Amino acid sequence: MARIDKIDFVEVKRKDIGIDFYKIKYPIYLKKETADKYNLIGINFKIPFKYRIEENLRYFEKIDVVYIEEGTLFGEVILDSEGDLVELVGDFPGES
């Protein structure tokens, strides 16, 4: 059971934090490549990302992510309008 007290729409922006660093405030799922880039240690998962239906069966495409509880990032990050880290784990146009 979960209680949702607030839902809000936020804008996200890329931010170059340069030689400063961003301390992860809340646990987050990061792409495996991102976790490896910053030498972050966490729990590896393969999670379902999208699926296709063939003959009334769902075939899931899974992606590799790492569940991170704490750590720091530097360089370019994506932050929402509240200053929280955002990671786009899927295959979105323009993302690498």
PDB file of N, CA and C in Angstrom:
ATOM      1  N   MET A   1       0.834  -1.146   0.000  1.00  0.00           N
ATOM      2  CA  MET A   1       0.000   0.000   0.000  1.00  0.00           C
ATOM      3  C   MET A   1       0.900   1.237   0.000  1.00  0.00           C
ATOM      4  N   ALA A   2       0.482   2.225  -0.734  1.00  0.00           N
ATOM      5  CA  ALA A   2       1.239   3.469  -0.801  1.00  0.00           C
ATOM      6  C   ALA A   2       0.285   4.645  -0.650  1.00  0.00           C
ATOM      7  N   ARG A   3       0.784   5.674  -0.051  1.00  0.00           N
ATOM      8  CA  ARG A   3       0.003   6.898   0.100  1.00  0.00           C
ATOM      9  C   ARG A   3       0.677   7.983  -0.722  1.00  0.00           C
ATOM     10  N   ILE A   4      -0.066   8.559  -1.626  1.00  0.00           N
ATOM     11  CA  ILE A   4       0.466   9.634  -2.462  1.00  0.00           C
ATOM     12  C   ILE A   4      -0.165  10.934  -1.996  1.00  0.00           C
ATOM     13  N   ASP A   5       0.664  11.830  -1.470  1.00  0.00           N
ATOM     14  CA  ASP A   5       0.168  13.092  -0.948  1.00  0.00           C
ATOM     15  C   ASP A   5       0.201  14.216  -1.980  1.00  0.00           C
ATOM     16  N   LYS A   6       1.103  14.089  -2.966  1.00  0.00           N
ATOM     17  CA  LYS A   6       1.265  15.200  -3.899  1.00  0.00           C
ATOM     18  C   LYS A   6       1.788  14.683  -5.233  1.00  0.00           C
ATOM     19  N   ILE A   7       1.222  15.188  -6.291  1.00  0.00           N
ATOM     20  CA  ILE A   7       1.732  14.926  -7.632  1.00  0.00           C
ATOM     21  C   ILE A   7       1.999  16.286  -8.254  1.00  0.00           C
ATOM     22  N   ASP A   8       3.162  16.425  -8.885  1.00  0.00           N
ATOM     23  CA  ASP A   8       3.527  17.720  -9.429  1.00  0.00           C
ATOM     24  C   ASP A   8       4.238  17.516 -10.761  1.00  0.00           C
ATOM     25  N   PHE A   9       4.063  18.438 -11.672  1.00  0.00           N
ATOM     26  CA  PHE A   9       4.793  18.438 -12.923  1.00  0.00           C
ATOM     27  C   PHE A   9       6.028  19.309 -12.747  1.00  0.00           C
ATOM     28  N   VAL A  10       7.176  18.806 -13.182  1.00  0.00           N
ATOM     29  CA  VAL A  10       8.417  19.566 -13.068  1.00  0.00           C
ATOM     30  C   VAL A  10       9.106  19.603 -14.426  1.00  0.00           C
ATOM     31  N   GLU A  11       9.930  20.595 -14.622  1.00  0.00           N
ATOM     32  CA  GLU A  11      10.742  20.684 -15.830  1.00  0.00           C
ATOM     33  C   GLU A  11      12.130  20.160 -15.513  1.00  0.00           C
ATOM     34  N   VAL A  12      12.757  19.551 -16.502  1.00  0.00           N
ATOM     35  CA  VAL A  12      14.118  19.059 -16.305  1.00  0.00           C
ATOM     36  C   VAL A  12      15.069  19.820 -17.217  1.00  0.00           C
ATOM     37  N   LYS A  13      16.313  19.972 -16.742  1.00  0.00           N
ATOM     38  CA  LYS A  13      17.343  20.674 -17.512  1.00  0.00           C
ATOM     39  C   LYS A  13      18.672  19.982 -17.305  1.00  0.00           C
ATOM     40  N   ARG A  14      19.466  19.999 -18.360  1.00  0.00           N
ATOM     41  CA  ARG A  14      20.852  19.553 -18.231  1.00  0.00           C
ATOM     42  C   ARG A  14      21.627  20.660 -17.537  1.00  0.00           C
ATOM     43  N   LYS A  15      22.503  20.261 -16.633  1.00  0.00           N
ATOM     44  CA  LYS A  15      23.315  21.262 -15.931  1.00  0.00           C
ATOM     45  C   LYS A  15      24.737  20.746 -15.858  1.00  0.00           C
ATOM     46  N   ASP A  16      25.663  21.593 -16.246  1.00  0.00           N
ATOM     47  CA  ASP A  16      27.074  21.240 -16.135  1.00  0.00           C
ATOM     48  C   ASP A  16      27.559  21.767 -14.792  1.00  0.00           C
ATOM     49  N   ILE A  17      27.833  20.852 -13.889  1.00  0.00           N
ATOM     50  CA  ILE A  17      28.277  21.277 -12.558  1.00  0.00           C
ATOM     51  C   ILE A  17      29.793  21.348 -12.461  1.00  0.00           C
ATOM     52  N   GLY A  18      30.456  21.082 -13.583  1.00  0.00           N
ATOM     53  CA  GLY A  18      31.909  21.256 -13.660  1.00  0.00           C
ATOM     54  C   GLY A  18      32.667  20.448 -12.629  1.00  0.00           C
ATOM     55  N   ILE A  19      33.562  21.128 -11.920  1.00  0.00           N
ATOM     56  CA  ILE A  19      34.383  20.413 -10.942  1.00  0.00           C
ATOM     57  C   ILE A  19      33.666  20.242  -9.606  1.00  0.00           C
ATOM     58  N   ASP A  20      32.515  20.933  -9.437  1.00  0.00           N
ATOM     59  CA  ASP A  20      31.702  20.689  -8.247  1.00  0.00           C
ATOM     60  C   ASP A  20      31.118  19.293  -8.362  1.00  0.00           C
ATOM     61  N   PHE A  21      30.368  18.871  -7.374  1.00  0.00           N
ATOM     62  CA  PHE A  21      29.741  17.563  -7.467  1.00  0.00           C
ATOM     63  C   PHE A  21      28.305  17.633  -6.996  1.00  0.00           C
ATOM     64  N   TYR A  22      27.518  16.659  -7.434  1.00  0.00           N
ATOM     65  CA  TYR A  22      26.123  16.546  -7.017  1.00  0.00           C
ATOM     66  C   TYR A  22      26.014  15.332  -6.115  1.00  0.00           C
ATOM     67  N   LYS A  23      25.569  15.539  -4.889  1.00  0.00           N
ATOM     68  CA  LYS A  23      25.385  14.428  -3.947  1.00  0.00           C
ATOM     69  C   LYS A  23      23.977  13.868  -4.132  1.00  0.00           C
ATOM     70  N   ILE A  24      23.883  12.574  -4.365  1.00  0.00           N
ATOM     71  CA  ILE A  24      22.586  11.930  -4.558  1.00  0.00           C
ATOM     72  C   ILE A  24      21.801  12.023  -3.246  1.00  0.00           C
ATOM     73  N   LYS A  25      20.602  12.641  -3.302  1.00  0.00           N
ATOM     74  CA  LYS A  25      19.790  12.879  -2.101  1.00  0.00           C
ATOM     75  C   LYS A  25      18.905  11.693  -1.752  1.00  0.00           C
ATOM     76  N   TYR A  26      18.383  11.034  -2.785  1.00  0.00           N
ATOM     77  CA  TYR A  26      17.432   9.945  -2.586  1.00  0.00           C
ATOM     78  C   TYR A  26      17.887   8.737  -3.402  1.00  0.00           C
ATOM     79  N   PRO A  27      17.522   7.537  -2.979  1.00  0.00           N
ATOM     80  CA  PRO A  27      17.847   6.357  -3.794  1.00  0.00           C
ATOM     81  C   PRO A  27      17.263   6.505  -5.201  1.00  0.00           C
ATOM     82  N   ILE A  28      18.002   5.992  -6.193  1.00  0.00           N
ATOM     83  CA  ILE A  28      17.598   6.162  -7.588  1.00  0.00           C
ATOM     84  C   ILE A  28      18.103   4.987  -8.417  1.00  0.00           C
ATOM     85  N   TYR A  29      17.373   4.666  -9.469  1.00  0.00           N
ATOM     86  CA  TYR A  29      17.832   3.694 -10.456  1.00  0.00           C
ATOM     87  C   TYR A  29      18.601   4.464 -11.527  1.00  0.00           C
ATOM     88  N   LEU A  30      19.854   4.110 -11.740  1.00  0.00           N
ATOM     89  CA  LEU A  30      20.677   4.727 -12.779  1.00  0.00           C
ATOM     90  C   LEU A  30      20.998   3.701 -13.852  1.00  0.00           C
ATOM     91  N   LYS A  31      21.231   4.194 -15.071  1.00  0.00           N
ATOM     92  CA  LYS A  31      21.717   3.294 -16.117  1.00  0.00           C
ATOM     93  C   LYS A  31      23.021   2.667 -15.654  1.00  0.00           C
ATOM     94  N   LYS A  32      23.245   1.449 -16.044  1.00  0.00           N
ATOM     95  CA  LYS A  32      24.483   0.762 -15.664  1.00  0.00           C
ATOM     96  C   LYS A  32      25.688   1.574 -16.122  1.00  0.00           C
ATOM     97  N   GLU A  33      25.613   2.149 -17.323  1.00  0.00           N
ATOM     98  CA  GLU A  33      26.723   2.939 -17.858  1.00  0.00           C
ATOM     99  C   GLU A  33      27.012   4.156 -16.973  1.00  0.00           C
ATOM    100  N   THR A  34      25.970   4.804 -16.468  1.00  0.00           N
ATOM    101  CA  THR A  34      26.151   5.967 -15.594  1.00  0.00           C
ATOM    102  C   THR A  34      26.813   5.552 -14.288  1.00  0.00           C
ATOM    103  N   ALA A  35      26.334   4.463 -13.695  1.00  0.00           N
ATOM    104  CA  ALA A  35      26.915   3.981 -12.436  1.00  0.00           C
ATOM    105  C   ALA A  35      28.386   3.616 -12.631  1.00  0.00           C
ATOM    106  N   ASP A  36      28.709   2.960 -13.748  1.00  0.00           N
ATOM    107  CA  ASP A  36      30.099   2.589 -14.030  1.00  0.00           C
ATOM    108  C   ASP A  36      30.967   3.834 -14.229  1.00  0.00           C
ATOM    109  N   LYS A  37      30.422   4.832 -14.946  1.00  0.00           N
ATOM    110  CA  LYS A  37      31.173   6.066 -15.227  1.00  0.00           C
ATOM    111  C   LYS A  37      31.618   6.764 -13.943  1.00  0.00           C
ATOM    112  N   TYR A  38      30.752   6.769 -12.934  1.00  0.00           N
ATOM    113  CA  TYR A  38      31.052   7.461 -11.681  1.00  0.00           C
ATOM    114  C   TYR A  38      31.510   6.522 -10.571  1.00  0.00           C
ATOM    115  N   ASN A  39      31.794   5.264 -10.921  1.00  0.00           N
ATOM    116  CA  ASN A  39      32.244   4.248  -9.944  1.00  0.00           C
ATOM    117  C   ASN A  39      31.289   4.129  -8.757  1.00  0.00           C
ATOM    118  N   LEU A  40      29.987   4.152  -9.040  1.00  0.00           N
ATOM    119  CA  LEU A  40      28.983   4.018  -7.991  1.00  0.00           C
ATOM    120  C   LEU A  40      28.647   2.551  -7.783  1.00  0.00           C
ATOM    121  N   ILE A  41      28.498   2.172  -6.535  1.00  0.00           N
ATOM    122  CA  ILE A  41      28.200   0.781  -6.196  1.00  0.00           C
ATOM    123  C   ILE A  41      26.756   0.690  -5.740  1.00  0.00           C
ATOM    124  N   GLY A  42      26.054  -0.313  -6.252  1.00  0.00           N
ATOM    125  CA  GLY A  42      24.663  -0.506  -5.873  1.00  0.00           C
ATOM    126  C   GLY A  42      24.228  -1.909  -6.228  1.00  0.00           C
ATOM    127  N   ILE A  43      22.941  -2.100  -6.313  1.00  0.00           N
ATOM    128  CA  ILE A  43      22.370  -3.409  -6.634  1.00  0.00           C
ATOM    129  C   ILE A  43      21.976  -3.415  -8.100  1.00  0.00           C
ATOM    130  N   ASN A  44      22.511  -4.383  -8.852  1.00  0.00           N
ATOM    131  CA  ASN A  44      22.222  -4.504 -10.275  1.00  0.00           C
ATOM    132  C   ASN A  44      20.878  -5.192 -10.494  1.00  0.00           C
ATOM    133  N   PHE A  45      20.106  -4.647 -11.415  1.00  0.00           N
ATOM    134  CA  PHE A  45      18.818  -5.219 -11.790  1.00  0.00           C
ATOM    135  C   PHE A  45      18.675  -5.202 -13.301  1.00  0.00           C
ATOM    136  N   LYS A  46      17.887  -6.110 -13.816  1.00  0.00           N
ATOM    137  CA  LYS A  46      17.372  -6.046 -15.183  1.00  0.00           C
ATOM    138  C   LYS A  46      15.887  -5.796 -15.015  1.00  0.00           C
ATOM    139  N   ILE A  47      15.428  -4.619 -15.418  1.00  0.00           N
ATOM    140  CA  ILE A  47      14.017  -4.298 -15.234  1.00  0.00           C
ATOM    141  C   ILE A  47      13.308  -4.214 -16.589  1.00  0.00           C
ATOM    142  N   PRO A  48      12.028  -4.588 -16.620  1.00  0.00           N
ATOM    143  CA  PRO A  48      11.278  -4.461 -17.869  1.00  0.00           C
ATOM    144  C   PRO A  48      11.088  -2.996 -18.217  1.00  0.00           C
ATOM    145  N   PHE A  49      11.386  -2.658 -19.465  1.00  0.00           N
ATOM    146  CA  PHE A  49      11.277  -1.267 -19.893  1.00  0.00           C
ATOM    147  C   PHE A  49      10.100  -1.073 -20.844  1.00  0.00           C
ATOM    148  N   LYS A  50       9.996  -1.939 -21.824  1.00  0.00           N
ATOM    149  CA  LYS A  50       8.874  -1.869 -22.750  1.00  0.00           C
ATOM    150  C   LYS A  50       8.578  -3.275 -23.246  1.00  0.00           C
ATOM    151  N   TYR A  51       7.459  -3.414 -23.895  1.00  0.00           N
ATOM    152  CA  TYR A  51       7.085  -4.738 -24.387  1.00  0.00           C
ATOM    153  C   TYR A  51       6.371  -4.637 -25.722  1.00  0.00           C
ATOM    154  N   ARG A  52       6.316  -5.757 -26.395  1.00  0.00           N
ATOM    155  CA  ARG A  52       5.541  -5.879 -27.630  1.00  0.00           C
ATOM    156  C   ARG A  52       4.588  -7.054 -27.440  1.00  0.00           C
ATOM    157  N   ILE A  53       3.445  -6.984 -28.079  1.00  0.00           N
ATOM    158  CA  ILE A  53       2.466  -8.050 -27.959  1.00  0.00           C
ATOM    159  C   ILE A  53       2.459  -8.858 -29.254  1.00  0.00           C
ATOM    160  N   GLU A  54       2.652 -10.148 -29.112  1.00  0.00           N
ATOM    161  CA  GLU A  54       2.580 -11.076 -30.246  1.00  0.00           C
ATOM    162  C   GLU A  54       1.707 -12.251 -29.839  1.00  0.00           C
ATOM    163  N   GLU A  55       0.672 -12.486 -30.602  1.00  0.00           N
ATOM    164  CA  GLU A  55      -0.259 -13.583 -30.339  1.00  0.00           C
ATOM    165  C   GLU A  55      -0.782 -13.549 -28.898  1.00  0.00           C
ATOM    166  N   ASN A  56      -1.167 -12.361 -28.463  1.00  0.00           N
ATOM    167  CA  ASN A  56      -1.719 -12.119 -27.128  1.00  0.00           C
ATOM    168  C   ASN A  56      -0.747 -12.401 -25.983  1.00  0.00           C
ATOM    169  N   LEU A  57       0.544 -12.447 -26.255  1.00  0.00           N
ATOM    170  CA  LEU A  57       1.570 -12.604 -25.224  1.00  0.00           C
ATOM    171  C   LEU A  57       2.440 -11.352 -25.199  1.00  0.00           C
ATOM    172  N   ARG A  58       2.870 -10.952 -24.022  1.00  0.00           N
ATOM    173  CA  ARG A  58       3.749  -9.790 -23.888  1.00  0.00           C
ATOM    174  C   ARG A  58       5.197 -10.260 -23.804  1.00  0.00           C
ATOM    175  N   TYR A  59       6.024  -9.714 -24.674  1.00  0.00           N
ATOM    176  CA  TYR A  59       7.461  -9.997 -24.674  1.00  0.00           C
ATOM    177  C   TYR A  59       8.162  -8.721 -24.224  1.00  0.00           C
ATOM    178  N   PHE A  60       8.797  -8.802 -23.052  1.00  0.00           N
ATOM    179  CA  PHE A  60       9.410  -7.621 -22.447  1.00  0.00           C
ATOM    180  C   PHE A  60      10.841  -7.436 -22.904  1.00  0.00           C
ATOM    181  N   GLU A  61      11.192  -6.174 -23.141  1.00  0.00           N
ATOM    182  CA  GLU A  61      12.585  -5.789 -23.364  1.00  0.00           C
ATOM    183  C   GLU A  61      13.091  -5.262 -22.032  1.00  0.00           C
ATOM    184  N   LYS A  62      14.166  -5.837 -21.538  1.00  0.00           N
ATOM    185  CA  LYS A  62      14.694  -5.432 -20.231  1.00  0.00           C
ATOM    186  C   LYS A  62      15.955  -4.600 -20.396  1.00  0.00           C
ATOM    187  N   ILE A  63      16.185  -3.722 -19.440  1.00  0.00           N
ATOM    188  CA  ILE A  63      17.381  -2.884 -19.461  1.00  0.00           C
ATOM    189  C   ILE A  63      18.152  -3.083 -18.162  1.00  0.00           C
ATOM    190  N   ASP A  64      19.461  -2.852 -18.223  1.00  0.00           N
ATOM    191  CA  ASP A  64      20.327  -2.982 -17.053  1.00  0.00           C
ATOM    192  C   ASP A  64      20.361  -1.659 -16.300  1.00  0.00           C
ATOM    193  N   VAL A  65      20.021  -1.707 -15.012  1.00  0.00           N
ATOM    194  CA  VAL A  65      20.078  -0.534 -14.147  1.00  0.00           C
ATOM    195  C   VAL A  65      20.771  -0.916 -12.849  1.00  0.00           C
ATOM    196  N   VAL A  66      21.171   0.107 -12.113  1.00  0.00           N
ATOM    197  CA  VAL A  66      21.785  -0.091 -10.800  1.00  0.00           C
ATOM    198  C   VAL A  66      21.016   0.773  -9.802  1.00  0.00           C
ATOM    199  N   TYR A  67      20.576   0.165  -8.711  1.00  0.00           N
ATOM    200  CA  TYR A  67      19.872   0.895  -7.650  1.00  0.00           C
ATOM    201  C   TYR A  67      20.937   1.471  -6.723  1.00  0.00           C
ATOM    202  N   ILE A  68      21.014   2.793  -6.679  1.00  0.00           N
ATOM    203  CA  ILE A  68      22.037   3.508  -5.920  1.00  0.00           C
ATOM    204  C   ILE A  68      21.382   4.207  -4.733  1.00  0.00           C
ATOM    205  N   GLU A  69      21.930   4.013  -3.549  1.00  0.00           N
ATOM    206  CA  GLU A  69      21.392   4.690  -2.368  1.00  0.00           C
ATOM    207  C   GLU A  69      22.131   5.979  -2.052  1.00  0.00           C
ATOM    208  N   GLU A  70      23.424   6.034  -2.381  1.00  0.00           N
ATOM    209  CA  GLU A  70      24.181   7.260  -2.120  1.00  0.00           C
ATOM    210  C   GLU A  70      25.375   7.311  -3.050  1.00  0.00           C
ATOM    211  N   GLY A  71      25.882   8.513  -3.234  1.00  0.00           N
ATOM    212  CA  GLY A  71      27.039   8.705  -4.090  1.00  0.00           C
ATOM    213  C   GLY A  71      27.088  10.127  -4.586  1.00  0.00           C
ATOM    214  N   THR A  72      28.096  10.432  -5.397  1.00  0.00           N
ATOM    215  CA  THR A  72      28.248  11.773  -5.956  1.00  0.00           C
ATOM    216  C   THR A  72      28.487  11.679  -7.449  1.00  0.00           C
ATOM    217  N   LEU A  73      28.002  12.680  -8.159  1.00  0.00           N
ATOM    218  CA  LEU A  73      28.185  12.790  -9.599  1.00  0.00           C
ATOM    219  C   LEU A  73      28.848  14.125  -9.885  1.00  0.00           C
ATOM    220  N   PHE A  74      29.522  14.215 -11.020  1.00  0.00           N
ATOM    221  CA  PHE A  74      30.132  15.476 -11.436  1.00  0.00           C
ATOM    222  C   PHE A  74      29.993  15.579 -12.936  1.00  0.00           C
ATOM    223  N   GLY A  75      30.349  16.745 -13.472  1.00  0.00           N
ATOM    224  CA  GLY A  75      30.205  16.944 -14.914  1.00  0.00           C
ATOM    225  C   GLY A  75      28.790  17.380 -15.245  1.00  0.00           C
ATOM    226  N   GLU A  76      28.205  16.773 -16.293  1.00  0.00           N
ATOM    227  CA  GLU A  76      26.862  17.148 -16.717  1.00  0.00           C
ATOM    228  C   GLU A  76      25.832  16.189 -16.119  1.00  0.00           C
ATOM    229  N   VAL A  77      24.789  16.749 -15.523  1.00  0.00           N
ATOM    230  CA  VAL A  77      23.700  15.952 -14.946  1.00  0.00           C
ATOM    231  C   VAL A  77      22.372  16.546 -15.412  1.00  0.00           C
ATOM    232  N   ILE A  78      21.296  15.793 -15.217  1.00  0.00           N
ATOM    233  CA  ILE A  78      19.957  16.294 -15.512  1.00  0.00           C
ATOM    234  C   ILE A  78      19.248  16.468 -14.173  1.00  0.00           C
ATOM    235  N   LEU A  79      18.782  17.696 -13.915  1.00  0.00           N
ATOM    236  CA  LEU A  79      18.101  18.016 -12.664  1.00  0.00           C
ATOM    237  C   LEU A  79      16.698  18.518 -12.958  1.00  0.00           C
ATOM    238  N   ASP A  80      15.760  18.243 -12.038  1.00  0.00           N
ATOM    239  CA  ASP A  80      14.419  18.790 -12.199  1.00  0.00           C
ATOM    240  C   ASP A  80      14.373  20.186 -11.572  1.00  0.00           C
ATOM    241  N   SER A  81      13.210  20.819 -11.656  1.00  0.00           N
ATOM    242  CA  SER A  81      13.094  22.199 -11.171  1.00  0.00           C
ATOM    243  C   SER A  81      13.214  22.294  -9.651  1.00  0.00           C
ATOM    244  N   GLU A  82      13.190  21.167  -8.945  1.00  0.00           N
ATOM    245  CA  GLU A  82      13.388  21.172  -7.496  1.00  0.00           C
ATOM    246  C   GLU A  82      14.819  20.811  -7.115  1.00  0.00           C
ATOM    247  N   GLY A  83      15.691  20.626  -8.124  1.00  0.00           N
ATOM    248  CA  GLY A  83      17.093  20.329  -7.866  1.00  0.00           C
ATOM    249  C   GLY A  83      17.391  18.861  -7.630  1.00  0.00           C
ATOM    250  N   ASP A  84      16.442  17.974  -7.935  1.00  0.00           N
ATOM    251  CA  ASP A  84      16.657  16.543  -7.761  1.00  0.00           C
ATOM    252  C   ASP A  84      17.155  15.909  -9.056  1.00  0.00           C
ATOM    253  N   LEU A  85      17.981  14.898  -8.914  1.00  0.00           N
ATOM    254  CA  LEU A  85      18.570  14.198 -10.045  1.00  0.00           C
ATOM    255  C   LEU A  85      17.515  13.434 -10.823  1.00  0.00           C
ATOM    256  N   VAL A  86      17.612  13.489 -12.153  1.00  0.00           N
ATOM    257  CA  VAL A  86      16.736  12.737 -13.050  1.00  0.00           C
ATOM    258  C   VAL A  86      17.624  11.900 -13.944  1.00  0.00           C
ATOM    259  N   GLU A  87      17.287  10.626 -14.108  1.00  0.00           N
ATOM    260  CA  GLU A  87      18.026   9.750 -15.021  1.00  0.00           C
ATOM    261  C   GLU A  87      17.037   9.171 -16.005  1.00  0.00           C
ATOM    262  N   LEU A  88      17.267   9.406 -17.286  1.00  0.00           N
ATOM    263  CA  LEU A  88      16.415   8.841 -18.331  1.00  0.00           C
ATOM    264  C   LEU A  88      17.001   7.486 -18.713  1.00  0.00           C
ATOM    265  N   VAL A  89      16.426   6.413 -18.179  1.00  0.00           N
ATOM    266  CA  VAL A  89      17.023   5.088 -18.348  1.00  0.00           C
ATOM    267  C   VAL A  89      16.663   4.420 -19.668  1.00  0.00           C
ATOM    268  N   GLY A  90      15.734   4.972 -20.411  1.00  0.00           N
ATOM    269  CA  GLY A  90      15.292   4.341 -21.650  1.00  0.00           C
ATOM    270  C   GLY A  90      16.002   4.850 -22.880  1.00  0.00           C
ATOM    271  N   ASP A  91      15.508   4.429 -24.017  1.00  0.00           N
ATOM    272  CA  ASP A  91      16.102   4.824 -25.293  1.00  0.00           C
ATOM    273  C   ASP A  91      15.326   5.999 -25.872  1.00  0.00           C
ATOM    274  N   PHE A  92      15.589   7.177 -25.336  1.00  0.00           N
ATOM    275  CA  PHE A  92      14.904   8.380 -25.765  1.00  0.00           C
ATOM    276  C   PHE A  92      15.716   9.065 -26.847  1.00  0.00           C
ATOM    277  N   PRO A  93      15.036   9.663 -27.848  1.00  0.00           N
ATOM    278  CA  PRO A  93      15.767  10.371 -28.903  1.00  0.00           C
ATOM    279  C   PRO A  93      16.670  11.453 -28.336  1.00  0.00           C
ATOM    280  N   GLY A  94      17.884  11.507 -28.821  1.00  0.00           N
ATOM    281  CA  GLY A  94      18.826  12.525 -28.385  1.00  0.00           C
ATOM    282  C   GLY A  94      19.594  12.160 -27.128  1.00  0.00           C
ATOM    283  N   GLU A  95      19.294  11.028 -26.535  1.00  0.00           N
ATOM    284  CA  GLU A  95      20.002  10.594 -25.325  1.00  0.00           C
ATOM    285  C   GLU A  95      21.047   9.565 -25.698  1.00  0.00           C
ATOM    286  N   SER A  96      22.166   9.600 -25.032  1.00  0.00           N
ATOM    287  CA  SER A  96      23.201   8.590 -25.277  1.00  0.00           C
ATOM    288  C   SER A  96      23.583   7.911 -23.981  1.00  0.00           C
TER     289      SER A  96
END
